[in-house]
Short mmCIF file of C-alpha atoms in Angstrom, two decimals:
data_model
loop_
_atom_site.label_atom_id
_atom_site.label_comp_id
_atom_site.label_asym_id
_atom_site.label_seq_id
_atom_site.Cartn_x
_atom_site.Cartn_y
_atom_site.Cartn_z
CA MET A 1 0.28 -0.46 0.08
CA THR A 2 0.67 3.97 -0.90
CA GLU A 3 2.47 5.52 1.60
CA ILE A 4 1.87 9.17 1.92
CA ILE A 5 3.61 11.26 3.93
CA GLY A 6 2.10 14.30 5.92
CA VAL A 7 4.53 17.21 5.14
CA VAL A 8 3.55 18.93 7.74
CA ASP A 9 3.83 16.58 10.67
CA TRP A 10 7.01 13.94 9.55
CA GLN A 11 8.13 11.76 12.85
CA GLU A 12 11.25 10.47 10.90
CA ASP A 13 14.59 11.79 10.58
CA ALA A 14 14.78 11.24 7.29
CA GLY A 15 11.47 12.84 7.21
CA VAL A 16 11.73 15.34 8.76
CA GLN A 17 15.22 16.19 5.59
CA ALA A 18 13.04 15.28 3.04
CA ASN A 19 10.22 17.92 4.55
CA ALA A 20 13.32 20.85 5.58
CA ASP A 21 14.42 19.80 1.65
CA LEU A 22 10.93 20.23 0.32
CA ASP A 23 10.39 23.62 2.17
CA SER A 24 13.49 25.14 1.45
CA THR A 25 12.71 24.45 -2.31
CA TRP A 26 9.30 26.01 -1.94
CA THR A 27 10.78 28.91 -0.68
CA MET A 28 13.16 29.29 -3.74
CA ILE A 29 10.36 28.14 -6.37
CA ARG A 30 7.61 31.22 -4.51
CA ALA A 31 10.49 33.99 -5.01
CA GLY A 32 10.98 32.86 -8.78
CA LEU A 33 7.05 33.25 -9.34
CA ARG A 34 6.52 36.14 -7.49
CA ARG A 35 9.21 37.65 -9.18
CA ASP A 36 7.77 36.50 -12.81
CA ILE A 37 4.23 36.87 -12.83
CA GLY A 38 4.42 40.17 -11.00
CA ALA A 39 4.45 40.82 -6.65
CA ARG A 40 0.05 41.39 -7.70
CA MET A 41 -0.89 38.04 -8.96
CA PHE A 42 1.04 36.42 -6.76
CA ASP A 43 0.28 37.87 -3.74
CA GLN A 44 -3.39 36.92 -4.47
CA TRP A 45 -3.19 33.43 -5.59
CA LEU A 46 0.02 31.81 -4.89
CA LYS A 47 1.69 33.52 -1.42
CA PRO A 48 -1.61 31.50 0.39
CA VAL A 49 -0.08 28.27 -1.16
CA ARG A 50 1.36 25.46 1.73
CA LEU A 51 2.62 22.42 1.23
CA GLY A 52 0.32 19.27 2.13
CA ASP A 53 1.11 15.95 1.51
CA TYR A 54 4.17 13.79 -0.72
CA CYS A 55 3.61 10.76 -1.63
CA PRO A 56 6.92 9.78 -2.93
CA ASP A 57 6.45 6.26 -4.61
CA SER A 58 4.06 8.67 -7.70
CA GLN A 59 6.39 11.48 -6.33
CA THR A 60 3.47 13.82 -6.03
CA LEU A 61 3.53 17.04 -3.94
CA ASP A 62 -0.72 18.07 -3.22
CA LEU A 63 -0.32 22.17 -2.41
CA LEU A 64 -2.95 23.29 -0.13
CA VAL A 65 -5.44 26.22 -0.97
CA ALA A 66 -8.19 28.07 0.29
CA THR A 67 -11.31 26.77 -1.19
CA ASP A 68 -12.02 24.54 -4.03
CA PHE A 69 -12.65 28.25 -6.24
CA SER A 70 -8.99 29.04 -5.89
CA ALA A 71 -7.29 25.42 -6.70
CA ASN A 72 -9.44 25.27 -9.32
CA PHE A 73 -7.91 28.60 -10.69
CA VAL A 74 -4.90 27.95 -9.30
CA THR A 75 -4.49 24.60 -11.63
CA GLY A 76 -5.49 26.92 -14.77
CA GLN A 77 -3.71 29.18 -14.33
CA PHE A 78 -0.40 27.75 -12.60
CA GLY A 79 -0.62 24.47 -13.41
CA ASP A 80 2.28 23.73 -15.63
CA ARG A 81 3.81 26.32 -14.26
CA LEU A 82 4.34 25.07 -10.98
CA ARG A 83 4.50 21.31 -12.14
CA MET A 84 7.56 23.18 -14.18
CA ALA A 85 9.68 24.65 -11.69
CA TRP A 86 9.48 22.02 -8.90
CA ARG A 87 11.26 19.07 -11.78
CA SER A 88 13.58 22.12 -13.10
CA ALA A 89 14.16 22.43 -9.29
CA GLY A 90 16.07 19.52 -8.82
CA ALA A 91 13.42 17.73 -6.43
CA GLU A 92 12.36 14.51 -6.06
CA VAL A 93 8.83 15.60 -7.38
CA ARG A 94 7.62 14.96 -11.01
CA ASP A 95 3.48 16.36 -10.33
CA ILE A 96 1.40 18.49 -8.03
CA ARG A 97 -1.16 18.29 -7.12
CA VAL A 98 -3.66 21.45 -5.94
CA ARG A 99 -6.45 21.10 -3.57
CA ARG A 100 -8.24 22.53 -1.08
CA ALA A 101 -6.59 22.38 2.68
CA PRO A 102 -8.71 19.42 4.49
CA ASP A 103 -8.83 21.68 7.66
CA ALA A 104 -9.84 24.91 5.26
CA SER A 105 -12.51 27.11 6.64
CA GLY A 106 -13.89 29.45 3.91
CA PRO A 107 -16.81 29.29 1.85
CA ARG A 108 -16.69 27.82 -1.90
CA LEU A 109 -17.03 30.22 -4.38
CA LEU A 110 -19.36 29.50 -7.59
CA ASP A 111 -18.78 25.38 -7.04
CA VAL A 112 -20.20 22.33 -6.18
CA THR A 113 -17.20 19.58 -5.42
CA ALA A 114 -18.65 17.92 -3.24
CA ILE A 115 -22.12 16.54 -2.16
CA GLU A 116 -23.20 19.13 0.45
CA PRO A 117 -25.44 21.50 0.01
CA VAL A 118 -24.84 24.01 -2.21
CA ILE A 119 -27.28 27.20 -1.71
CA ASP A 120 -25.13 28.16 1.32
CA LEU A 121 -22.65 30.49 -1.17
CA LEU A 122 -21.84 33.03 1.56
CA PRO A 123 -22.55 36.76 -0.62
CA GLN A 124 -19.14 38.55 0.01
CA ALA A 125 -16.96 35.03 -1.60
CA VAL A 126 -19.43 35.35 -4.51
CA ALA A 127 -18.93 38.87 -4.82
CA SER A 128 -15.29 38.41 -4.66
CA ALA A 129 -15.02 36.76 -8.11
CA VAL A 130 -14.95 40.76 -9.75
CA ASN A 131 -12.00 40.55 -8.69
CA PHE A 132 -10.01 37.92 -9.60
CA THR A 133 -7.57 38.21 -12.94
CA PRO A 134 -8.43 35.98 -16.50
CA ARG A 135 -10.68 34.27 -17.76
CA HIS A 136 -13.57 34.52 -15.02
CA GLY A 137 -15.14 38.42 -15.54
CA PHE A 138 -17.05 40.30 -18.00
CA ALA A 139 -14.43 42.28 -18.58
CA ASP A 140 -11.87 38.99 -19.36
CA PHE A 141 -14.35 37.85 -21.62
CA VAL A 142 -12.62 39.03 -25.58
CA VAL A 143 -15.90 39.50 -27.13
CA GLY A 144 -15.34 39.21 -31.34
CA GLU A 145 -18.51 38.59 -34.03
CA SER A 146 -18.83 34.97 -32.81
CA ASN A 147 -19.99 35.32 -29.25
CA GLN A 148 -20.80 39.22 -29.35
CA LEU A 149 -24.96 37.84 -29.36
CA ALA A 150 -23.94 35.68 -25.95
CA CYS A 151 -21.80 37.61 -23.89
CA SER A 152 -24.58 40.63 -24.28
CA ALA A 153 -27.18 38.66 -23.61
CA ALA A 154 -25.33 37.35 -20.89
CA LYS A 155 -24.47 40.99 -19.44
CA THR A 156 -28.18 41.30 -19.98
CA MET A 157 -28.85 38.54 -17.59
CA ALA A 158 -26.41 39.66 -14.59
CA ALA A 159 -27.90 43.42 -15.02
CA GLU A 160 -29.74 44.92 -11.81
CA ALA A 161 -32.77 45.28 -13.76
CA GLN A 162 -34.57 42.55 -14.54
CA PRO A 163 -34.29 40.96 -17.73
CA ARG A 164 -37.12 40.33 -20.03
CA PHE A 165 -35.65 36.58 -21.28
CA SER A 166 -35.35 33.41 -18.92
CA PRO A 167 -33.87 31.23 -19.25
CA LEU A 168 -31.49 32.37 -20.97
CA PHE A 169 -29.28 29.15 -22.74
CA ILE A 170 -26.05 29.75 -23.98
CA GLN A 171 -24.76 26.72 -27.40
CA GLY A 172 -21.42 26.10 -27.84
CA GLY A 173 -18.31 23.72 -28.22
CA THR A 174 -15.98 23.03 -26.07
CA GLY A 175 -13.87 25.28 -24.37
CA GLN A 176 -15.26 28.60 -26.46
CA GLY A 177 -16.59 30.70 -23.34
CA LYS A 178 -19.31 29.21 -21.99
CA THR A 179 -18.17 28.50 -18.41
CA HIS A 180 -16.69 31.95 -18.13
CA LEU A 181 -19.92 33.17 -19.47
CA LEU A 182 -21.54 31.55 -15.97
CA HIS A 183 -19.07 32.82 -13.60
CA ALA A 184 -18.76 36.64 -15.30
CA ILE A 185 -22.79 36.63 -14.35
CA ALA A 186 -22.65 34.98 -10.64
CA ALA A 187 -20.78 37.38 -10.13
CA ALA A 188 -21.43 40.92 -11.39
CA PHE A 189 -25.10 39.31 -10.53
CA ALA A 190 -23.65 39.39 -6.32
CA ALA A 191 -22.06 42.72 -6.67
CA HIS A 192 -25.63 44.34 -6.81
CA SER A 193 -27.73 42.46 -4.96
CA PRO A 194 -24.87 40.53 -2.93
CA GLY A 195 -28.44 39.28 -0.52
CA ALA A 196 -29.11 36.99 -3.22
CA PRO A 197 -28.48 33.23 -3.95
CA VAL A 198 -26.48 31.96 -6.41
CA LEU A 199 -26.26 29.14 -7.35
CA TYR A 200 -23.71 27.63 -9.87
CA MET A 201 -23.64 23.39 -10.69
CA SER A 202 -23.09 21.28 -13.81
CA ALA A 203 -26.07 19.00 -14.88
CA GLU A 204 -24.20 15.95 -14.18
CA ARG A 205 -23.88 17.64 -10.46
CA PHE A 206 -27.53 18.06 -10.44
CA MET A 207 -28.43 15.33 -11.23
CA MET A 208 -25.70 13.02 -8.77
CA GLU A 209 -27.22 15.57 -6.12
CA PHE A 210 -31.00 14.58 -6.65
CA VAL A 211 -30.01 10.64 -7.07
CA ASN A 212 -28.25 11.56 -3.36
CA ALA A 213 -31.20 12.99 -2.18
CA MET A 214 -32.99 10.00 -3.44
CA ARG A 215 -31.59 7.57 -1.50
CA ALA A 216 -31.27 9.52 1.68
CA ASN A 217 -34.90 10.40 1.78
CA GLU A 218 -33.62 14.18 1.46
CA THR A 219 -35.68 14.97 -1.10
CA MET A 220 -37.86 17.41 0.20
CA ALA A 221 -33.89 19.54 1.15
CA PHE A 222 -32.51 19.19 -2.08
CA LYS A 223 -36.08 21.13 -3.76
CA ALA A 224 -35.43 23.50 -1.91
CA ARG A 225 -32.23 24.16 -1.89
CA LEU A 226 -32.45 24.83 -5.54
CA ARG A 227 -35.57 26.40 -5.69
CA ALA A 228 -34.29 29.13 -2.76
CA ALA A 229 -31.90 30.65 -5.92
CA ARG A 230 -32.70 33.58 -7.34
CA LEU A 231 -29.97 32.82 -10.03
CA LEU A 232 -29.47 29.39 -11.40
CA LEU A 233 -26.23 28.94 -13.66
CA ILE A 234 -26.35 25.17 -15.32
CA ASP A 235 -23.71 23.85 -16.86
CA ASP A 236 -23.72 21.06 -20.53
CA ILE A 237 -27.59 20.55 -19.82
CA GLN A 238 -26.87 17.15 -21.98
CA PHE A 239 -25.74 15.29 -19.67
CA ILE A 240 -29.31 14.62 -18.11
CA ALA A 241 -30.30 13.26 -21.28
CA GLY A 242 -32.25 10.20 -21.03
CA LYS A 243 -32.36 10.35 -17.48
CA GLY A 244 -35.87 11.01 -17.35
CA SER A 245 -36.43 11.47 -12.88
CA THR A 246 -33.56 13.79 -12.88
CA GLN A 247 -34.83 16.01 -16.14
CA GLU A 248 -38.76 15.58 -14.27
CA GLU A 249 -36.98 17.56 -10.92
CA PHE A 250 -35.20 19.52 -13.24
CA LEU A 251 -37.96 20.22 -15.40
CA HIS A 252 -39.98 21.30 -12.25
CA THR A 253 -37.67 23.51 -10.67
CA ILE A 254 -36.90 25.73 -13.79
CA ASN A 255 -41.02 25.85 -14.04
CA ASP A 256 -41.14 27.47 -10.78
CA LEU A 257 -37.68 29.63 -10.72
CA ILE A 258 -39.70 30.82 -13.66
CA ASP A 259 -42.66 31.38 -12.01
CA THR A 260 -41.35 33.60 -8.50
CA GLY A 261 -38.94 35.59 -11.13
CA ALA A 262 -35.74 34.18 -10.59
CA ARG A 263 -32.89 34.05 -13.55
CA ILE A 264 -31.71 30.70 -15.41
CA VAL A 265 -28.36 30.13 -17.63
CA VAL A 266 -27.86 26.89 -19.36
CA THR A 267 -25.60 26.49 -20.99
CA ALA A 268 -25.29 23.18 -23.88
CA ASP A 269 -22.80 21.81 -26.57
CA ARG A 270 -25.67 22.10 -29.58
CA ALA A 271 -29.07 24.05 -29.61
CA PRO A 272 -32.27 23.08 -27.25
CA GLN A 273 -33.80 21.11 -30.55
CA ALA A 274 -30.63 19.33 -31.30
CA LEU A 275 -30.29 17.78 -27.66
CA GLU A 276 -31.86 14.23 -28.27
CA SER A 277 -33.02 12.41 -25.24
CA ILE A 278 -34.88 15.76 -23.85
CA ASP A 279 -37.70 15.86 -22.59
CA PRO A 280 -39.21 17.99 -24.61
CA ARG A 281 -41.07 20.59 -22.29
CA ILE A 282 -37.66 20.95 -21.13
CA LEU A 283 -36.97 21.76 -24.56
CA SER A 284 -39.30 23.75 -25.25
CA ARG A 285 -38.91 26.01 -21.99
CA LEU A 286 -34.77 26.34 -22.54
CA ALA A 287 -36.05 27.34 -26.28
CA GLY A 288 -39.08 30.03 -25.40
CA GLY A 289 -36.07 32.13 -23.48
CA LEU A 290 -33.38 33.64 -25.23
CA VAL A 291 -30.87 31.37 -27.11
CA ALA A 292 -27.32 32.56 -27.85
CA ASP A 293 -24.62 30.96 -29.91
CA ILE A 294 -20.96 30.66 -29.70
CA GLN A 295 -19.27 29.48 -32.67
CA PRO A 296 -15.67 28.80 -33.01
CA ALA A 297 -13.17 31.83 -32.92
CA SER A 298 -12.28 33.45 -36.44
CA LEU A 299 -9.06 34.47 -36.99
CA GLU A 300 -9.44 37.78 -36.04
CA LEU A 301 -10.39 36.45 -32.19
CA ARG A 302 -7.77 34.79 -31.85
CA LEU A 303 -5.78 36.73 -32.90
CA ALA A 304 -7.59 39.62 -30.02
CA ILE A 305 -7.54 36.51 -27.45
CA LEU A 306 -3.76 36.07 -27.39
CA GLU A 307 -3.09 39.73 -27.74
CA ALA A 308 -5.17 40.27 -24.25
CA LYS A 309 -2.84 37.65 -22.99
CA ARG A 310 0.57 38.89 -24.29
CA ALA A 311 -0.95 42.45 -22.75
CA VAL A 312 -0.68 40.73 -19.28
CA ALA A 313 1.97 38.24 -19.66
CA GLY A 314 5.76 39.31 -19.02
CA ASP A 315 8.84 38.36 -19.67
CA PRO A 316 9.97 37.25 -21.93
CA PRO A 317 8.60 38.73 -24.84
CA VAL A 318 6.24 36.98 -27.34
CA PRO A 319 7.05 38.56 -30.76
CA ASP A 320 3.96 38.93 -33.14
CA ALA A 321 5.67 35.98 -35.54
CA VAL A 322 4.70 33.90 -32.75
CA ILE A 323 1.27 35.29 -32.38
CA ASP A 324 0.26 35.03 -35.79
CA PHE A 325 1.40 31.33 -35.22
CA LEU A 326 -0.97 30.04 -32.61
CA ALA A 327 -3.62 31.09 -34.12
CA ARG A 328 -3.27 30.04 -37.22
CA SER A 329 -2.61 26.66 -36.05
CA ILE A 330 -5.41 25.93 -32.51
CA ARG A 331 -7.87 26.71 -34.11
CA SER A 332 -10.17 23.77 -31.99
CA ASN A 333 -11.19 26.04 -29.70
CA VAL A 334 -10.09 28.95 -27.09
CA ARG A 335 -9.08 27.28 -24.24
CA GLU A 336 -6.47 24.95 -26.00
CA LEU A 337 -5.32 28.23 -27.95
CA GLU A 338 -5.22 30.00 -24.28
CA GLY A 339 -3.59 26.27 -22.99
CA ALA A 340 -0.47 26.64 -26.03
CA PHE A 341 0.21 30.59 -25.48
CA ASN A 342 0.93 29.54 -21.12
CA LYS A 343 3.05 26.67 -21.89
CA LEU A 344 4.97 28.97 -23.95
CA VAL A 345 4.94 31.63 -21.33
CA ALA A 346 5.50 29.26 -18.81
CA TYR A 347 8.31 27.04 -20.14
CA GLY A 348 10.04 30.27 -21.70
CA GLN A 349 10.54 32.02 -17.93
CA LEU A 350 11.25 29.01 -16.00
CA THR A 351 14.53 28.09 -18.79
CA GLY A 352 15.40 31.94 -19.84
CA ARG A 353 15.52 30.37 -23.31
CA ALA A 354 13.96 33.36 -25.67
CA ILE A 355 10.62 32.90 -27.50
CA ASP A 356 10.40 32.72 -31.12
CA LEU A 357 8.91 30.78 -33.87
CA ASP A 358 11.16 28.01 -34.16
CA PHE A 359 10.81 27.48 -30.21
CA ALA A 360 7.54 27.72 -30.82
CA GLN A 361 6.87 25.08 -33.37
CA GLY A 362 9.16 22.38 -31.51
CA MET A 363 6.98 23.08 -27.93
CA LEU A 364 3.51 23.16 -30.23
CA ALA A 365 4.20 20.80 -32.50
CA ASP A 366 2.00 18.11 -31.24
CA ALA A 367 -0.71 20.83 -30.85
CA VAL A 368 -0.25 21.33 -33.96
CA ARG A 369 -0.89 18.20 -35.18
CA ALA A 370 -3.92 17.74 -33.25
CA ASN A 371 -5.18 20.67 -34.61
CA ALA A 372 -4.51 20.26 -38.26
CA ARG A 373 -7.13 18.87 -40.41
CA ARG A 374 -7.97 18.48 -43.99
CA ILE A 375 -9.96 21.08 -45.70
CA THR A 376 -11.96 19.32 -48.67
CA VAL A 377 -12.99 20.61 -52.43
CA ASP A 378 -17.40 20.10 -50.75
CA GLU A 379 -15.89 22.55 -48.03
CA ILE A 380 -14.75 24.94 -51.28
CA GLN A 381 -17.49 24.52 -53.14
CA LYS A 382 -19.77 25.91 -50.49
CA VAL A 383 -17.62 28.30 -49.30
CA CYS A 384 -17.32 29.83 -52.31
CA ALA A 385 -20.51 29.78 -53.00
CA ALA A 386 -22.23 31.23 -50.31
CA HIS A 387 -19.74 34.03 -51.16
CA PHE A 388 -20.34 34.65 -54.37
CA ARG A 389 -24.38 34.23 -54.12
CA ILE A 390 -25.22 31.48 -56.47
CA ASP A 391 -26.30 27.86 -55.56
CA VAL A 392 -23.46 25.03 -54.09
CA SER A 393 -25.47 23.06 -57.33
CA GLU A 394 -23.56 25.26 -59.88
CA MET A 395 -20.38 23.99 -58.57
CA ARG A 396 -21.16 21.02 -61.04
CA SER A 397 -23.47 22.03 -63.48
CA LYS A 398 -22.73 22.90 -66.76
CA ARG A 399 -23.65 26.50 -67.40
CA ARG A 400 -21.13 28.75 -68.81
CA ALA A 401 -22.16 32.26 -67.99
CA ARG A 402 -19.31 33.82 -66.46
CA ALA A 403 -21.87 34.47 -63.03
CA VAL A 404 -21.58 31.09 -61.95
CA ALA A 405 -17.85 30.09 -64.68
CA ARG A 406 -15.72 32.76 -62.36
CA PRO A 407 -17.07 31.27 -59.00
CA ARG A 408 -16.37 27.74 -60.37
CA GLN A 409 -12.79 28.67 -61.62
CA VAL A 410 -12.13 30.20 -58.17
CA ALA A 411 -12.86 26.95 -56.33
CA MET A 412 -11.53 24.77 -58.73
CA TYR A 413 -8.05 27.05 -57.90
CA LEU A 414 -8.48 27.45 -53.97
CA ALA A 415 -9.26 23.40 -54.79
CA LYS A 416 -5.74 22.52 -56.26
CA LYS A 417 -4.15 25.43 -54.16
CA MET A 418 -5.18 24.15 -49.98
CA THR A 419 -5.99 20.00 -50.65
CA PRO A 420 -3.98 17.25 -52.19
CA ARG A 421 -6.37 16.08 -54.42
CA SER A 422 -4.96 15.45 -58.29
CA LEU A 423 -6.18 18.08 -61.35
CA PRO A 424 -8.06 15.08 -61.86
CA GLU A 425 -9.77 13.71 -59.10
CA ILE A 426 -10.62 17.85 -59.00
CA GLY A 427 -12.37 17.30 -62.34
CA ARG A 428 -14.60 15.03 -61.14
CA ILE A 429 -16.18 16.49 -58.05
CA PHE A 430 -16.58 19.87 -60.13
CA GLY A 431 -19.20 17.73 -62.73
CA GLY A 432 -17.62 15.52 -64.29
CA ARG A 433 -14.66 17.92 -66.14
CA ASP A 434 -11.62 16.98 -68.02
CA HIS A 435 -7.98 17.82 -65.76
CA SER A 436 -7.22 20.55 -68.39
CA THR A 437 -10.32 22.32 -67.61
CA VAL A 438 -8.72 22.65 -64.02
CA ILE A 439 -5.46 23.32 -65.31
CA HIS A 440 -7.42 26.36 -67.35
CA ALA A 441 -9.29 27.82 -64.06
CA VAL A 442 -6.01 27.30 -61.81
CA ARG A 443 -4.02 29.63 -64.20
CA THR A 444 -7.02 31.79 -64.83
CA ILE A 445 -7.61 32.81 -61.00
CA GLU A 446 -3.46 33.06 -61.43
CA GLN A 447 -3.88 35.69 -63.48
CA LEU A 448 -6.48 37.49 -62.65
CA ARG A 449 -4.89 38.08 -58.99
CA GLU A 450 -2.29 39.76 -60.44
CA SER A 451 -4.61 42.12 -62.84
CA ASN A 452 -8.23 42.17 -61.32
CA PRO A 453 -7.87 43.80 -56.85
CA ASP A 454 -11.65 42.60 -56.87
CA ILE A 455 -11.06 39.01 -57.71
CA ASP A 456 -7.55 39.44 -55.90
CA ALA A 457 -9.13 40.48 -52.31
CA ASP A 458 -12.49 37.74 -53.17
CA VAL A 459 -9.50 35.19 -52.67
CA ARG A 460 -7.37 36.21 -50.34
CA ALA A 461 -10.98 36.34 -48.01
CA LEU A 462 -11.89 32.64 -49.01
CA LEU A 463 -9.20 31.37 -47.58
CA ARG A 464 -9.43 33.57 -44.61
CA GLN A 465 -12.39 32.12 -44.13
CA LEU A 466 -11.57 28.38 -45.02
CA GLU A 467 -7.79 28.86 -42.76
CA GLY A 468 -10.00 30.13 -40.15
#
C-alpha cells in the first residue's frame, strides 16, 4: 500500500530532512514565481499556497489552498508552471496536485465539488469573483463576432434590471467560453444583489445531488435549496439526456423559478432542438427564452485573445510571428489556444529561453498536429458558393455564364492550392470535367489575381475564411 507522508507532520529523521528540503525548494520557487508573474498576481493567488502531503512512490506533492475555487483557478492558470518549476528545481517531485486544505473553513465560490448543500454560498465570497483576473469576468472576456450575442445576453442577465427573457440558453462547443460567461454572470449579479442566493452547478452534479437526495430520503431539502435560488446556472445540460427522473425534477425546478421571477442560465454544446433524449417540455422551456450561440472563434478573435494575454504575460516577450502562428495553428477551441500560449510563456520564464517561431513550433508540434484539419473540395465549393451568392449545385453544373463560371474557377483554384487532390479528381468533383479544365481555371485565376484587385480580394477573403 502506498505510504502517504504528511509534509507538515513527519516524525522520522529522514522525513524531517525531506520536509526541510521541500520547504527550502518551495521558498526558492516562490521567489522565482513572484518575480516572473508580478507581486500582485503572486500575492493574490500563490502566496497563500501551503505544502501538503507528499507521496514518494508517485513523487506527487499536494499544494493546499483555502477554497475549491482557488484550487481550480491555481490549477488552470499556474498548474503547468508550478509542475515545471518543481521539476527544474531538482526536487524529487514529478507532479503537483492543488487541493483545498482539509482544515479550510472558508466559503466555497461558485463551485459544487462535494455533495453538500450548495445554496450556502456566501455573498461576499461570490462578489470576490469580480476581482480575480483571467477567464472569469466580463472585463476579461474577449468579444468578437462569433460570441457577441452570447456576451451581450449574459450581461443583460447579470444586470440589476430584471431581464426581459429567462431562461438564457448559451450553446457552443467545448472550450469556447460558456463556463466563463456563467462565472461572469454570477459575479456581476452578486455585486449588485449581495443578499440573493446564487446556485451554479454542472448538469452532472445536479443529477448526482438529486440521486443522493432520493437515496437519503432528503428530496424535499434538495428541492428547497434549488427553489431558493434567485440565479440558477446549469452547465452542460446535455448530460441529463435519458435520465427520466432527473429531467422531471429539473423541469419542475425551472418552472417554479420562472414563476417566481428567478433568473436561469443554461449551457449546452448544441441548440435545444438538437438535444437528444431530453423531455420535450424542457426543450420548450429552454427555447422559450433567449438562445444565444457561441461559434468557433474566428482568426481575428483568436488573435485578439492572444493579444489580451500577451498584454499581461510579462517577460519573455512573445513576438508577432508567434502570435500569428498560434492563432492560425490552434483552431479547435479557445481553452486550448490559451493553454498553448501559457505553455510557451511558462517554459520561457522558467528556462530563460527567448520565445521565437522555431521554439514555438517545436514546443507545440503535438498540439499543431492535433489541430490540423483537411480542407475538402466539398467545403471549398460551399464556401465559394455562399461568397458569390450562387447555389452550390452550380459548382457541378454545365452552365458557362460568367456569374457561375468565375466562382467555379475560383473554387477549382482553391481546391488545387488547399487540398491534396489531383487535377483529374478535382475535375470529377466539379461535374465530371477534364483535368485540362482545372488547369485552365487555375491559370486564369492566377493571372486575374495579378491584374484584377477585386478578384484578388475575393480569393484572399476566401482563404482567410477557409483557414480560419
